mmCIF file of C-alpha atoms and ligand atoms in Angstrom:
data_model
loop_
_atom_site.group_PDB
_atom_site.id
_atom_site.type_symbol
_atom_site.label_atom_id
_atom_site.label_comp_id
_atom_site.label_asym_id
_atom_site.label_seq_id
_atom_site.Cartn_x
_atom_site.Cartn_y
_atom_site.Cartn_z
ATOM 1 C CA MET A 1 -15.967 13.286 -7.418
ATOM 2 C CA ARG A 2 -14.457 16.667 -6.452
ATOM 3 C CA VAL A 3 -10.676 16.235 -6.524
ATOM 4 C CA LEU A 4 -8.013 18.605 -5.221
ATOM 5 C CA VAL A 5 -4.930 18.349 -7.448
ATOM 6 C CA THR A 6 -1.723 19.715 -5.888
ATOM 7 C CA GLY A 7 1.053 20.706 -8.262
ATOM 8 C CA ALA A 8 -1.708 21.324 -10.789
ATOM 9 C CA ALA A 9 0.483 23.712 -12.812
ATOM 10 C CA GLY A 10 3.328 21.183 -13.128
ATOM 11 C CA SER A 11 4.111 18.831 -15.992
ATOM 12 C CA ILE A 12 1.866 16.015 -14.741
ATOM 13 C CA GLY A 13 -0.792 18.411 -13.443
ATOM 14 C CA ARG A 14 -1.205 20.082 -16.821
ATOM 15 C CA VAL A 15 -2.049 16.680 -18.325
ATOM 16 C CA LEU A 16 -4.046 15.326 -15.417
ATOM 17 C CA VAL A 17 -6.369 18.266 -14.798
ATOM 18 C CA PRO A 18 -7.974 18.129 -18.270
ATOM 19 C CA GLY A 19 -7.892 14.323 -18.114
ATOM 20 C CA LEU A 20 -9.852 14.205 -14.859
ATOM 21 C CA LEU A 21 -12.303 16.815 -16.133
ATOM 22 C CA ALA A 22 -12.858 14.704 -19.274
ATOM 23 C CA ALA A 23 -13.503 11.686 -17.026
ATOM 24 C CA GLY A 24 -16.329 13.631 -15.364
ATOM 25 C CA HIS A 25 -14.630 14.773 -12.152
ATOM 26 C CA GLU A 26 -14.681 18.266 -10.690
ATOM 27 C CA VAL A 27 -11.133 19.532 -10.206
ATOM 28 C CA VAL A 28 -9.817 22.118 -7.766
ATOM 29 C CA GLY A 29 -6.254 23.180 -8.576
ATOM 30 C CA LEU A 30 -3.583 23.965 -5.991
ATOM 31 C CA ASP A 31 -0.077 25.130 -6.758
ATOM 32 C CA ILE A 32 2.594 27.448 -5.418
ATOM 33 C CA VAL A 33 2.192 29.444 -8.640
ATOM 34 C CA PRO A 34 -0.931 31.273 -9.841
ATOM 35 C CA VAL A 35 -3.407 29.621 -12.159
ATOM 36 C CA PRO A 36 -1.870 29.075 -15.612
ATOM 37 C CA GLU A 37 -3.605 30.524 -18.635
ATOM 38 C CA GLY A 38 -6.268 28.159 -19.931
ATOM 39 C CA ALA A 39 -6.677 26.165 -16.697
ATOM 40 C CA ASP A 40 -10.389 26.751 -16.231
ATOM 41 C CA VAL A 41 -10.805 25.291 -12.729
ATOM 42 C CA PRO A 42 -11.165 26.778 -9.232
ATOM 43 C CA TRP A 43 -7.627 27.497 -8.016
ATOM 44 C CA HIS A 44 -5.695 28.011 -4.791
ATOM 45 C CA THR A 45 -2.200 29.477 -4.818
ATOM 46 C CA ALA A 46 -0.585 28.084 -1.680
ATOM 47 C CA ASP A 47 2.516 26.301 -0.369
ATOM 48 C CA CYS A 48 1.846 22.686 0.617
ATOM 49 C CA THR A 49 4.639 22.813 3.206
ATOM 50 C CA ASP A 50 2.519 25.280 5.232
ATOM 51 C CA PRO A 51 -0.126 23.361 7.238
ATOM 52 C CA ASP A 52 -2.217 26.496 7.887
ATOM 53 C CA ALA A 53 -2.313 27.344 4.190
ATOM 54 C CA VAL A 54 -3.249 23.763 3.361
ATOM 55 C CA ASP A 55 -5.994 23.738 5.986
ATOM 56 C CA ALA A 56 -7.422 26.955 4.547
ATOM 57 C CA VAL A 57 -7.631 25.322 1.110
ATOM 58 C CA PHE A 58 -9.594 22.406 2.561
ATOM 59 C CA ALA A 59 -11.904 24.777 4.455
ATOM 60 C CA ALA A 60 -12.813 26.595 1.228
ATOM 61 C CA GLN A 61 -14.889 23.788 -0.321
ATOM 62 C CA PRO A 62 -15.847 20.173 0.343
ATOM 63 C CA LEU A 63 -13.576 17.597 -1.318
ATOM 64 C CA ASP A 64 -13.850 13.878 -2.047
ATOM 65 C CA ALA A 65 -10.189 13.129 -2.758
ATOM 66 C CA VAL A 66 -6.714 14.584 -3.149
ATOM 67 C CA VAL A 67 -4.178 13.884 -5.899
ATOM 68 C CA HIS A 68 -0.805 15.023 -4.571
ATOM 69 C CA LEU A 69 1.638 15.873 -7.356
ATOM 70 C CA ALA A 70 3.379 18.868 -5.759
ATOM 71 C CA GLY A 71 7.061 18.403 -4.967
ATOM 72 C CA HIS A 72 10.487 19.013 -6.441
ATOM 73 C CA PRO A 73 10.966 16.401 -9.197
ATOM 74 C CA ASP A 74 14.750 16.126 -8.861
ATOM 75 C CA GLU A 75 17.463 15.630 -6.263
ATOM 76 C CA LEU A 76 17.860 18.038 -3.327
ATOM 77 C CA ASP A 77 19.753 17.661 -0.088
ATOM 78 C CA LEU A 78 18.076 15.460 2.516
ATOM 79 C CA ALA A 79 16.307 18.263 4.391
ATOM 80 C CA GLY A 80 15.002 19.755 1.152
ATOM 81 C CA SER A 81 13.766 16.388 -0.035
ATOM 82 C CA LEU A 82 11.994 15.611 3.239
ATOM 83 C CA THR A 83 10.308 19.014 3.169
ATOM 84 C CA SER A 84 9.288 18.686 -0.458
ATOM 85 C CA HIS A 85 7.855 15.179 -0.214
ATOM 86 C CA VAL A 86 7.167 14.234 3.413
ATOM 87 C CA VAL A 87 6.106 17.541 4.969
ATOM 88 C CA THR A 88 3.730 18.299 2.078
ATOM 89 C CA THR A 89 2.190 14.826 2.251
ATOM 90 C CA ALA A 90 1.795 15.061 6.023
ATOM 91 C CA ALA A 91 0.188 18.513 5.810
ATOM 92 C CA LEU A 92 -2.331 17.181 3.307
ATOM 93 C CA LEU A 93 -3.055 14.063 5.368
ATOM 94 C CA ASP A 94 -3.642 16.156 8.506
ATOM 95 C CA ALA A 95 -6.071 18.342 6.562
ATOM 96 C CA MET A 96 -7.799 15.250 5.137
ATOM 97 C CA VAL A 97 -8.362 13.896 8.651
ATOM 98 C CA ALA A 98 -9.557 17.278 9.932
ATOM 99 C CA HIS A 99 -11.977 17.786 7.035
ATOM 100 C CA GLY A 100 -13.127 14.204 6.460
ATOM 101 C CA VAL A 101 -11.569 13.698 3.013
ATOM 102 C CA PRO A 102 -11.164 9.934 2.601
ATOM 103 C CA ARG A 103 -8.706 9.335 -0.259
ATOM 104 C CA LEU A 104 -5.191 10.355 -1.304
ATOM 105 C CA VAL A 105 -3.496 9.433 -4.573
ATOM 106 C CA TYR A 106 0.203 10.249 -4.428
ATOM 107 C CA ALA A 107 2.797 10.772 -7.141
ATOM 108 C CA SER A 108 5.521 8.632 -5.615
ATOM 109 C CA SER A 109 8.420 7.518 -7.758
ATOM 110 C CA ASN A 110 10.352 4.534 -9.051
ATOM 111 C CA HIS A 111 13.301 6.085 -7.202
ATOM 112 C CA ALA A 112 11.807 4.719 -3.944
ATOM 113 C CA VAL A 113 13.315 1.417 -5.162
ATOM 114 C CA GLY A 114 15.819 2.882 -7.623
ATOM 115 C CA ARG A 115 18.906 1.239 -6.095
ATOM 116 C CA THR A 116 17.420 -2.204 -6.777
ATOM 117 C CA PRO A 117 19.781 -3.995 -9.190
ATOM 118 C CA ARG A 118 18.214 -4.634 -12.547
ATOM 119 C CA ALA A 119 17.433 -8.362 -12.534
ATOM 120 C CA ASP A 120 13.930 -9.728 -12.197
ATOM 121 C CA ARG A 121 10.777 -7.681 -12.490
ATOM 122 C CA VAL A 122 10.472 -5.564 -9.345
ATOM 123 C CA GLY A 123 7.299 -5.991 -7.278
ATOM 124 C CA VAL A 124 5.663 -3.734 -4.700
ATOM 125 C CA ASP A 125 6.814 -5.946 -1.811
ATOM 126 C CA THR A 126 10.501 -5.455 -2.513
ATOM 127 C CA ARG A 127 12.301 -3.571 0.251
ATOM 128 C CA PRO A 128 12.418 0.208 -0.017
ATOM 129 C CA ARG A 129 15.730 0.869 -1.756
ATOM 130 C CA PRO A 130 16.051 4.547 -2.625
ATOM 131 C CA ASP A 131 18.761 5.717 -5.001
ATOM 132 C CA THR A 132 18.850 9.375 -3.894
ATOM 133 C CA PHE A 133 17.552 11.680 -1.142
ATOM 134 C CA TYR A 134 14.689 12.244 -3.588
ATOM 135 C CA GLY A 135 13.962 8.512 -3.303
ATOM 136 C CA VAL A 136 14.328 8.653 0.493
ATOM 137 C CA GLY A 137 11.689 11.407 0.516
ATOM 138 C CA LYS A 138 9.323 9.250 -1.535
ATOM 139 C CA VAL A 139 9.851 6.206 0.732
ATOM 140 C CA ALA A 140 9.170 8.323 3.814
ATOM 141 C CA ALA A 141 6.092 9.950 2.267
ATOM 142 C CA GLU A 142 4.729 6.472 1.512
ATOM 143 C CA ALA A 143 5.395 5.524 5.151
ATOM 144 C CA VAL A 144 3.346 8.493 6.389
ATOM 145 C CA MET A 145 0.512 7.449 4.049
ATOM 146 C CA SER A 146 0.639 3.915 5.459
ATOM 147 C CA LEU A 147 0.514 5.291 9.010
ATOM 148 C CA TYR A 148 -2.535 7.447 8.279
ATOM 149 C CA ALA A 149 -4.303 4.594 6.474
ATOM 150 C CA ASP A 150 -3.808 2.410 9.552
ATOM 151 C CA ARG A 151 -4.672 5.078 12.109
ATOM 152 C CA TYR A 152 -7.596 6.811 10.450
ATOM 153 C CA GLY A 153 -8.849 4.319 7.842
ATOM 154 C CA LEU A 154 -7.915 6.565 4.926
ATOM 155 C CA ASP A 155 -7.458 5.160 1.432
ATOM 156 C CA ALA A 156 -3.977 6.112 0.228
ATOM 157 C CA VAL A 157 -2.551 4.901 -3.074
ATOM 158 C CA ALA A 158 1.116 5.545 -3.847
ATOM 159 C CA CYS A 159 1.812 5.527 -7.589
ATOM 160 C CA ARG A 160 5.540 4.909 -8.160
ATOM 161 C CA ILE A 161 5.798 6.744 -11.438
ATOM 162 C CA GLY A 162 8.457 5.742 -13.953
ATOM 163 C CA SER A 163 9.288 8.258 -16.700
ATOM 164 C CA PHE A 164 6.290 10.509 -17.415
ATOM 165 C CA LEU A 165 6.953 11.817 -20.924
ATOM 166 C CA PRO A 166 5.073 12.493 -24.162
ATOM 167 C CA ARG A 167 7.105 9.664 -25.692
ATOM 168 C CA PRO A 168 10.130 7.534 -24.779
ATOM 169 C CA THR A 169 13.495 8.872 -26.008
ATOM 170 C CA THR A 170 16.136 6.566 -24.424
ATOM 171 C CA ALA A 171 16.713 2.822 -24.044
ATOM 172 C CA ARG A 172 15.753 3.035 -20.340
ATOM 173 C CA HIS A 173 12.452 4.649 -21.241
ATOM 174 C CA LEU A 174 11.519 1.506 -23.181
ATOM 175 C CA SER A 175 11.100 -0.017 -19.709
ATOM 176 C CA THR A 176 10.134 2.982 -17.577
ATOM 177 C CA TRP A 177 7.824 5.085 -19.774
ATOM 178 C CA LEU A 178 4.426 6.297 -18.513
ATOM 179 C CA SER A 179 2.378 7.847 -21.317
ATOM 180 C CA HIS A 180 0.183 10.856 -20.716
ATOM 181 C CA ASP A 181 -3.016 8.893 -21.375
ATOM 182 C CA ASP A 182 -1.937 6.010 -19.123
ATOM 183 C CA CYS A 183 -1.132 8.493 -16.360
ATOM 184 C CA VAL A 184 -4.728 9.712 -16.461
ATOM 185 C CA ARG A 185 -5.951 6.074 -16.481
ATOM 186 C CA MET A 186 -3.707 5.281 -13.501
ATOM 187 C CA VAL A 187 -4.946 8.184 -11.372
ATOM 188 C CA GLU A 188 -8.566 7.547 -12.339
ATOM 189 C CA ALA A 189 -8.202 3.909 -11.191
ATOM 190 C CA ALA A 190 -6.486 4.930 -7.948
ATOM 191 C CA LEU A 191 -9.271 7.419 -7.244
ATOM 192 C CA THR A 192 -12.150 5.039 -7.892
ATOM 193 C CA THR A 193 -11.001 1.543 -6.896
ATOM 194 C CA GLN A 194 -13.015 0.149 -3.988
ATOM 195 C CA ALA A 195 -11.460 0.545 -0.517
ATOM 196 C CA PRO A 196 -7.772 -0.012 -1.313
ATOM 197 C CA GLY A 197 -6.530 1.052 2.133
ATOM 198 C CA PHE A 198 -2.801 1.722 1.736
ATOM 199 C CA ALA A 199 -1.643 0.414 -1.641
ATOM 200 C CA VAL A 200 1.316 0.800 -3.981
ATOM 201 C CA LEU A 201 1.394 0.473 -7.749
ATOM 202 C CA TYR A 202 3.970 1.105 -10.454
ATOM 203 C CA GLY A 203 3.096 3.968 -12.766
ATOM 204 C CA ILE A 204 4.335 2.788 -16.127
ATOM 205 C CA SER A 205 2.655 1.981 -19.417
ATOM 206 C CA ALA A 206 2.171 -1.594 -20.624
ATOM 207 C CA ASN A 207 5.783 -1.667 -21.814
ATOM 208 C CA THR A 208 6.968 -4.936 -23.354
ATOM 209 C CA ASP A 209 10.284 -4.483 -21.532
ATOM 210 C CA ALA A 210 8.842 -3.264 -18.214
ATOM 211 C CA TRP A 211 11.151 -3.472 -15.180
ATOM 212 C CA TRP A 212 8.309 -3.214 -12.678
ATOM 213 C CA ASP A 213 5.355 -5.468 -12.016
ATOM 214 C CA LEU A 214 2.087 -4.058 -13.369
ATOM 215 C CA GLU A 215 -0.106 -6.639 -11.638
ATOM 216 C CA PRO A 216 -0.573 -4.666 -8.381
ATOM 217 C CA GLY A 217 -1.844 -1.760 -10.486
ATOM 218 C CA ARG A 218 -4.083 -4.004 -12.562
ATOM 219 C CA ALA A 219 -5.585 -5.366 -9.313
ATOM 220 C CA LEU A 220 -6.567 -1.772 -8.489
ATOM 221 C CA GLY A 221 -8.195 -1.298 -11.898
ATOM 222 C CA TYR A 222 -5.286 0.327 -13.748
ATOM 223 C CA ALA A 223 -5.388 -0.930 -17.340
ATOM 224 C CA PRO A 224 -2.523 0.717 -19.263
ATOM 225 C CA GLN A 225 -2.935 0.848 -23.024
ATOM 226 C CA ASP A 226 0.369 2.178 -24.360
ATOM 227 C CA ASP A 227 3.696 0.396 -24.929
ATOM 228 C CA ALA A 228 7.056 2.128 -25.338
ATOM 229 C CA ALA A 229 8.077 -0.646 -27.755
ATOM 230 C CA ALA A 230 6.013 1.144 -30.416
ATOM 231 C CA TYR A 231 8.777 3.819 -30.432
ATOM 232 C CA ALA A 232 11.785 1.468 -30.290
ATOM 233 C CA ASP A 233 12.778 2.118 -33.913
ATOM 234 C CA GLU A 234 13.152 5.862 -33.169
ATOM 235 C CA ILE A 235 15.534 5.329 -30.248
ATOM 236 C CA GLY A 236 19.262 5.109 -30.936
ATOM 237 C CA PRO A 237 21.881 3.681 -28.555
ATOM 238 C CA ARG A 238 23.771 6.034 -26.198
ATOM 239 C CA PRO A 239 27.041 5.409 -24.342
ATOM 240 C CA GLU A 240 25.278 5.791 -20.988
ATOM 241 C CA ASP A 241 22.655 3.105 -21.706
ATOM 242 C CA PRO A 242 24.483 0.194 -19.979
ATOM 243 C CA ALA A 243 25.083 2.243 -16.795
ATOM 244 C CA GLU A 244 21.450 3.393 -16.789
ATOM 245 C CA ALA A 245 20.344 -0.242 -16.994
ATOM 246 C CA ALA A 246 22.385 -1.416 -13.979
ATOM 247 C CA TYR A 247 19.840 -0.236 -11.393
ATOM 248 C CA VAL A 248 16.149 0.433 -11.955
ATOM 249 C CA GLY A 249 16.573 4.083 -10.956
ATOM 250 C CA GLY A 250 18.829 4.620 -13.976
ATOM 251 C CA PRO A 251 20.894 7.825 -13.822
ATOM 252 C CA PHE A 252 19.754 8.642 -10.265
ATOM 253 C CA ALA A 253 21.609 5.524 -9.084
ATOM 254 C CA GLY A 254 24.898 6.833 -10.513
ATOM 255 C CA GLU A 255 27.827 8.306 -8.590
ATOM 256 C CA GLU A 256 27.149 11.792 -9.898
ATOM 257 C CA PHE A 257 24.307 11.975 -7.344
ATOM 258 C CA TRP A 258 26.477 11.034 -4.359
ATOM 259 C CA ARG A 259 26.813 13.994 -2.046
ATOM 260 C CA PRO A 260 26.526 14.781 1.677
ATOM 261 C CA ALA A 261 23.023 14.589 3.116
ATOM 262 C CA LEU A 262 23.213 17.989 4.765
ATOM 263 C CA SER A 263 24.260 21.093 2.860
ATOM 264 C CA ARG A 264 26.462 23.467 4.834
ATOM 265 C CA PRO A 265 27.047 27.100 3.961
HETATM 266 C C1 LIG B 301 11.246 10.687 -11.378
HETATM 267 O O1 LIG B 301 10.609 10.385 -10.393
HETATM 268 C C2 LIG B 301 11.762 12.065 -11.563
HETATM 269 O O2 LIG B 301 10.903 13.048 -11.039
HETATM 270 C C3 LIG B 301 12.090 12.377 -12.997
HETATM 271 O O3 LIG B 301 12.928 13.517 -12.988
HETATM 272 C C4 LIG B 301 12.784 11.196 -13.698
HETATM 273 O O4 LIG B 301 14.031 10.945 -13.104
HETATM 274 C C5 LIG B 301 11.944 9.949 -13.584
HETATM 275 O O5 LIG B 301 11.650 9.692 -12.228
HETATM 276 C C6 LIG B 301 12.643 8.727 -14.191
HETATM 277 O O6 LIG B 301 13.057 7.831 -13.445
HETATM 278 O O7 LIG B 301 12.794 8.700 -15.417
#
């Protein structure tokens, strides 16, 4: 499968590109920055918020699928978040329709439901409950994916990633961690599962203390192998742990992120 990876120079991209190559896929990298040293794949330097630039990338070679990782990984104001997550996703989906590319795998986030109080294990059918404008952007990007799956018959899998890290370092991570290897397994499953239509899964490892339901991912072929509990002995308590455990979005659900939606000069 020839896969376009957006945000290929970012933290997830730098793990995923070699992972997909090792799994036998061809990878085409796309990022706003030039090709990093050592990334030995065809590369496009372009801004995913620019539909003409995105269309030109699709015109350059045939593609079988897109993995969309590009986007600002932290909080912005509302307009910035919508541009970073919704406009980029829409530009890619328009190009997929125009060029006949049938599948999108999207790096959504747990923050799409981050304001959900920590109680039972959270499923994919819970109501969208963002904790930040970042989370609002992810909810809206998922909505555009759903629309394009319904209108054009695209396959579009939203992976609500937890905490993508080499290893867990806080109490919250014992529940939210996604290991590097499991991230590759997750994207590989989302790329190859048969006709998912629009689907959502939680992108976490097989953590003993998981806050999110892994079954929807397992139904799509995602079989995580790692468990943050293996690192529990290395993780000491911190004063902020109880507050971070109140809502599944952890620190993003805290008051320090409350600010007006629209920045004014
Ligand atoms: C995310 O989606 C963010 O991009 C990252 O900065 C972390 O906050 C992560 O979620 C998390 O919840 O740990």
